[in-house]
JSON list of C-alpha atoms in Angstrom, two decimals:
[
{"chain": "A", "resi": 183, "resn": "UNK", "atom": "CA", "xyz": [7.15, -12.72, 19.67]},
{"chain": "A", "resi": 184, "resn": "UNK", "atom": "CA", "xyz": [3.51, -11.14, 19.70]},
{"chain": "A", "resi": 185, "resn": "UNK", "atom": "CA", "xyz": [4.47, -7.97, 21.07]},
{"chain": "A", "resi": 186, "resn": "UNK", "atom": "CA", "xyz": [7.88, -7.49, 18.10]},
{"chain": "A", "resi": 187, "resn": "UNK", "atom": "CA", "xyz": [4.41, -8.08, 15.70]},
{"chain": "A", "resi": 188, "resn": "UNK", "atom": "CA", "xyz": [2.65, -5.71, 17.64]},
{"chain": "A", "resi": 189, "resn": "UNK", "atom": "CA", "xyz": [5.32, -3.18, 17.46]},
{"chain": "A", "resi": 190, "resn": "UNK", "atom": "CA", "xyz": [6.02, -3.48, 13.85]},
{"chain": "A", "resi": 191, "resn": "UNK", "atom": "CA", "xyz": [2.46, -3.20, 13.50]},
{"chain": "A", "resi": 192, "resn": "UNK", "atom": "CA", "xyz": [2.59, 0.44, 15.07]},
{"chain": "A", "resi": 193, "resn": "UNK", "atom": "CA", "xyz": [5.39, 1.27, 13.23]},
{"chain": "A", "resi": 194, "resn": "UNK", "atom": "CA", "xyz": [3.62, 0.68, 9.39]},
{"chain": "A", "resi": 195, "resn": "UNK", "atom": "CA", "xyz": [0.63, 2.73, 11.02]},
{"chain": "A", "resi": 196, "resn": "UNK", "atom": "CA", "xyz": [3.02, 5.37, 12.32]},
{"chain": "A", "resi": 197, "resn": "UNK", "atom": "CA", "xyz": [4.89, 5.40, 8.33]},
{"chain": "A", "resi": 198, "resn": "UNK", "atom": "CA", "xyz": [1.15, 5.20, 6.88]},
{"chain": "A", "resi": 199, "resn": "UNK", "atom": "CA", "xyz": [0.27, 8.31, 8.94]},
{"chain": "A", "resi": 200, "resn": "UNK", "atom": "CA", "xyz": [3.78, 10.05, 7.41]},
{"chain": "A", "resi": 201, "resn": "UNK", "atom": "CA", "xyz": [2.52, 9.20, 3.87]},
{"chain": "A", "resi": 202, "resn": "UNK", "atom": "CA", "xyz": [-0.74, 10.45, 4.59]},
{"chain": "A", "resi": 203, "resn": "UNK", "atom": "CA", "xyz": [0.92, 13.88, 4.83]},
{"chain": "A", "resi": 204, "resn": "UNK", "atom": "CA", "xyz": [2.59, 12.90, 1.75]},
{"chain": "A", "resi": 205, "resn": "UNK", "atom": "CA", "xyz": [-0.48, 12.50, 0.13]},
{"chain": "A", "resi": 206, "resn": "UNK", "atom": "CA", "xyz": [-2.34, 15.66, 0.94]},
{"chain": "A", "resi": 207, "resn": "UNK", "atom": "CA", "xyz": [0.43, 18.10, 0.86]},
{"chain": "A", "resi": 208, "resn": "UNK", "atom": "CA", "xyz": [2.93, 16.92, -1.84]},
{"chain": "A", "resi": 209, "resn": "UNK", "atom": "CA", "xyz": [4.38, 19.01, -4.14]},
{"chain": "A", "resi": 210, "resn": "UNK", "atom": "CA", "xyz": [3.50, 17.44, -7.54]},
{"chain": "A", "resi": 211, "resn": "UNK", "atom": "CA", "xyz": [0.89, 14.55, -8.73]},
{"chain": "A", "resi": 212, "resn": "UNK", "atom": "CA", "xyz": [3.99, 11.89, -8.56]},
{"chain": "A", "resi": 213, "resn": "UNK", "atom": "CA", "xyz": [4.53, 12.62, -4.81]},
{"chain": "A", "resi": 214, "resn": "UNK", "atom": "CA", "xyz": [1.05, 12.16, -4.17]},
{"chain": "A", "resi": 215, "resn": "UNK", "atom": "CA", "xyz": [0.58, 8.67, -6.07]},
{"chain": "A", "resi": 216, "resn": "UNK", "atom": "CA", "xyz": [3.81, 7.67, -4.35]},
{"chain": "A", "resi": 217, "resn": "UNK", "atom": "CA", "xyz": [2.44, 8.50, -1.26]},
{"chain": "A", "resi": 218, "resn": "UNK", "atom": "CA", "xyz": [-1.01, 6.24, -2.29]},
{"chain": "A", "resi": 219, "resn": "UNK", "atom": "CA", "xyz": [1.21, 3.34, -3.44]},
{"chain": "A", "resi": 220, "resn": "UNK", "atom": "CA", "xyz": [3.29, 3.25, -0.35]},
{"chain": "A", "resi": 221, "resn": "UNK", "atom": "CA", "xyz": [0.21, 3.43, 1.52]},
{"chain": "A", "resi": 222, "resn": "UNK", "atom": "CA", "xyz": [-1.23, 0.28, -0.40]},
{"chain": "A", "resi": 223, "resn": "UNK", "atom": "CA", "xyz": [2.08, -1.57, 0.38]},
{"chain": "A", "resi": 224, "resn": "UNK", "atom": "CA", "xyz": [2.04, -0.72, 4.05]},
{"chain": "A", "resi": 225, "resn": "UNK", "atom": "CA", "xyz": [-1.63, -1.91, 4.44]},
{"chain": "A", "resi": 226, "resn": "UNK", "atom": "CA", "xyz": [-0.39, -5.04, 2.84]},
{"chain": "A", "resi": 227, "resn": "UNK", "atom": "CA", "xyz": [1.95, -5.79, 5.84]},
{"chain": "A", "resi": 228, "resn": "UNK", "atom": "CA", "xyz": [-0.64, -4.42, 8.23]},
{"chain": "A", "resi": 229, "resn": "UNK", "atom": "CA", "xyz": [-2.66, -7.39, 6.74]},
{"chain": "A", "resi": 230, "resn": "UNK", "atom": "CA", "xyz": [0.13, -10.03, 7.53]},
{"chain": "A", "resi": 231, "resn": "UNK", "atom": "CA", "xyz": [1.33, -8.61, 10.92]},
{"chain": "A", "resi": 232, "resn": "UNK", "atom": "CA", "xyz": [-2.49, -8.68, 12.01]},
{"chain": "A", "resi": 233, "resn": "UNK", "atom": "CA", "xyz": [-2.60, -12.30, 11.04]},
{"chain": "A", "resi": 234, "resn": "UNK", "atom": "CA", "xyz": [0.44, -13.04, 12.70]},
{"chain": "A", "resi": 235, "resn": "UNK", "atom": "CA", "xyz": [-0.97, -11.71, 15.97]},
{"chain": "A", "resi": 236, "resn": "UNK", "atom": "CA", "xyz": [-4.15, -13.63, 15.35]},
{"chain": "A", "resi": 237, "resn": "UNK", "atom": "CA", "xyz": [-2.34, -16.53, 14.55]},
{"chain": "A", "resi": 238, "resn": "UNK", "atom": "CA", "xyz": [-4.35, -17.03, 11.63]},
{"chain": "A", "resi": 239, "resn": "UNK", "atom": "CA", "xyz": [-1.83, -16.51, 8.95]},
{"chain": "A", "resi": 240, "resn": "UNK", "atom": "CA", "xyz": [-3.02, -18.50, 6.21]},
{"chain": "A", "resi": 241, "resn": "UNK", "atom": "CA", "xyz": [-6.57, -16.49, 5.82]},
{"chain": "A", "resi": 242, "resn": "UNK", "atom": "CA", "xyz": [-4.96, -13.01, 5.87]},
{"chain": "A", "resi": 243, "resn": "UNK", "atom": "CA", "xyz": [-2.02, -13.87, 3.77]},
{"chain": "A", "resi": 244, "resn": "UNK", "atom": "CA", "xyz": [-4.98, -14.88, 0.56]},
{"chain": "A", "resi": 245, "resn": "UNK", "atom": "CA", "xyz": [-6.35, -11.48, 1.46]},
{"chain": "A", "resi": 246, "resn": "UNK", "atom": "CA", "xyz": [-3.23, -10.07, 0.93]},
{"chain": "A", "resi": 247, "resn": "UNK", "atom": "CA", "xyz": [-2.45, -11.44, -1.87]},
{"chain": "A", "resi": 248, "resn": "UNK", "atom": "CA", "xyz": [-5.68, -10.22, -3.56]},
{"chain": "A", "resi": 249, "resn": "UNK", "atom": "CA", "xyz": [-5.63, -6.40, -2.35]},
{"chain": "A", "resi": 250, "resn": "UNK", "atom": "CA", "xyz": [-1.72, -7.10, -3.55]},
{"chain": "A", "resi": 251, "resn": "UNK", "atom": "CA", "xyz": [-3.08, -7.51, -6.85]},
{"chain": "A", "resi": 252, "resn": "UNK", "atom": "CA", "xyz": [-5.58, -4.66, -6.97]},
{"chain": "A", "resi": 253, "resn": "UNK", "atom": "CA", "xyz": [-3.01, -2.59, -6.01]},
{"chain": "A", "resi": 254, "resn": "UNK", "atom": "CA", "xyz": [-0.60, -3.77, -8.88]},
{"chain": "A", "resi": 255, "resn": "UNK", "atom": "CA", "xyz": [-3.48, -3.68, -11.50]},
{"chain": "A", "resi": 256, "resn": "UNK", "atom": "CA", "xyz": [-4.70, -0.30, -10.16]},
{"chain": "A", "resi": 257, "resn": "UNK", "atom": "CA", "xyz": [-0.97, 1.10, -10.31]},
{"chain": "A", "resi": 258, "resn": "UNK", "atom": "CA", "xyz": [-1.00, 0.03, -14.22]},
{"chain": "A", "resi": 259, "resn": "UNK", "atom": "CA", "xyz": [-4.32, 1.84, -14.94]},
{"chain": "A", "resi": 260, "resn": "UNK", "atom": "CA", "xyz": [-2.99, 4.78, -13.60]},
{"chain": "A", "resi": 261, "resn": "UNK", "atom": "CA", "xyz": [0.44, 4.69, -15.15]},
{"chain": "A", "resi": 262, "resn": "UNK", "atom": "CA", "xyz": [-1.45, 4.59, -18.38]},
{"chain": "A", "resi": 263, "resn": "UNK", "atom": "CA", "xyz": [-3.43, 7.07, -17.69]},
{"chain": "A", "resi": 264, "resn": "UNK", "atom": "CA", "xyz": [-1.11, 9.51, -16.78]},
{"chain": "A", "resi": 265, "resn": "UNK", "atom": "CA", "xyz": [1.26, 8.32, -19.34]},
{"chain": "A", "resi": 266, "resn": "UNK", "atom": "CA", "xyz": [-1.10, 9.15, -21.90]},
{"chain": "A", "resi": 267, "resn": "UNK", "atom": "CA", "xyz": [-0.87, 7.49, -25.63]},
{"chain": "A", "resi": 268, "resn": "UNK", "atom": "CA", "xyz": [1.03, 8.83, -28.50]},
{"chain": "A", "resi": 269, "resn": "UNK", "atom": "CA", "xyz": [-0.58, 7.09, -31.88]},
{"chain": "A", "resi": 270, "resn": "UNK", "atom": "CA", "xyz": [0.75, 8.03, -35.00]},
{"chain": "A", "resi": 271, "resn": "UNK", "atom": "CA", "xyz": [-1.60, 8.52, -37.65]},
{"chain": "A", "resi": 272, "resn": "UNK", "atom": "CA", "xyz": [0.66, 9.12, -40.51]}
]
């Protein structure tokens, strides 16, 4: 079972690497954050799979959950600011 976790593990890395490209050579802003949030998901599972090989689940998956979070709260703050805000002052 360690070495399916192992190779799923270099898989993610392999698909973070792809996204990297993403990143630095996309063709508009939206590719590019894309490319950072699939990043951010993908480091997520690198998280658990590492556990999983460590056999130490329960410590990564609270780390996990808390970059999960940053992630979420980050992808807000950016969604707003790109969004931009429309007030009408009539």
């Amino acid at each position: 079972m360690e070495l399916l976790f192992k190779i799923l593990l270099f898989g993610t890395i392999l698909t973070m690497a792809m996204m990297l490209v993403r990143v630095f050579r996309g063709p508009s802003v939206y590719d590019r954050l894309n490319g950072i949030f699939v990043i951010g998901v993908n480091v997520i599972l690198v998280i658990l799979l590492t556990g999983f090989i460590t056999e130490r689940v329960d410590m990564y998956v609270d780390i996990a959950l808390s970059y999960g979070v940053l992630g979420f709260l980050s992808t807000v703050i950016i969604a707003m600011f790109l969004g931009g805000s429309k007030k009408d002052d009539d």
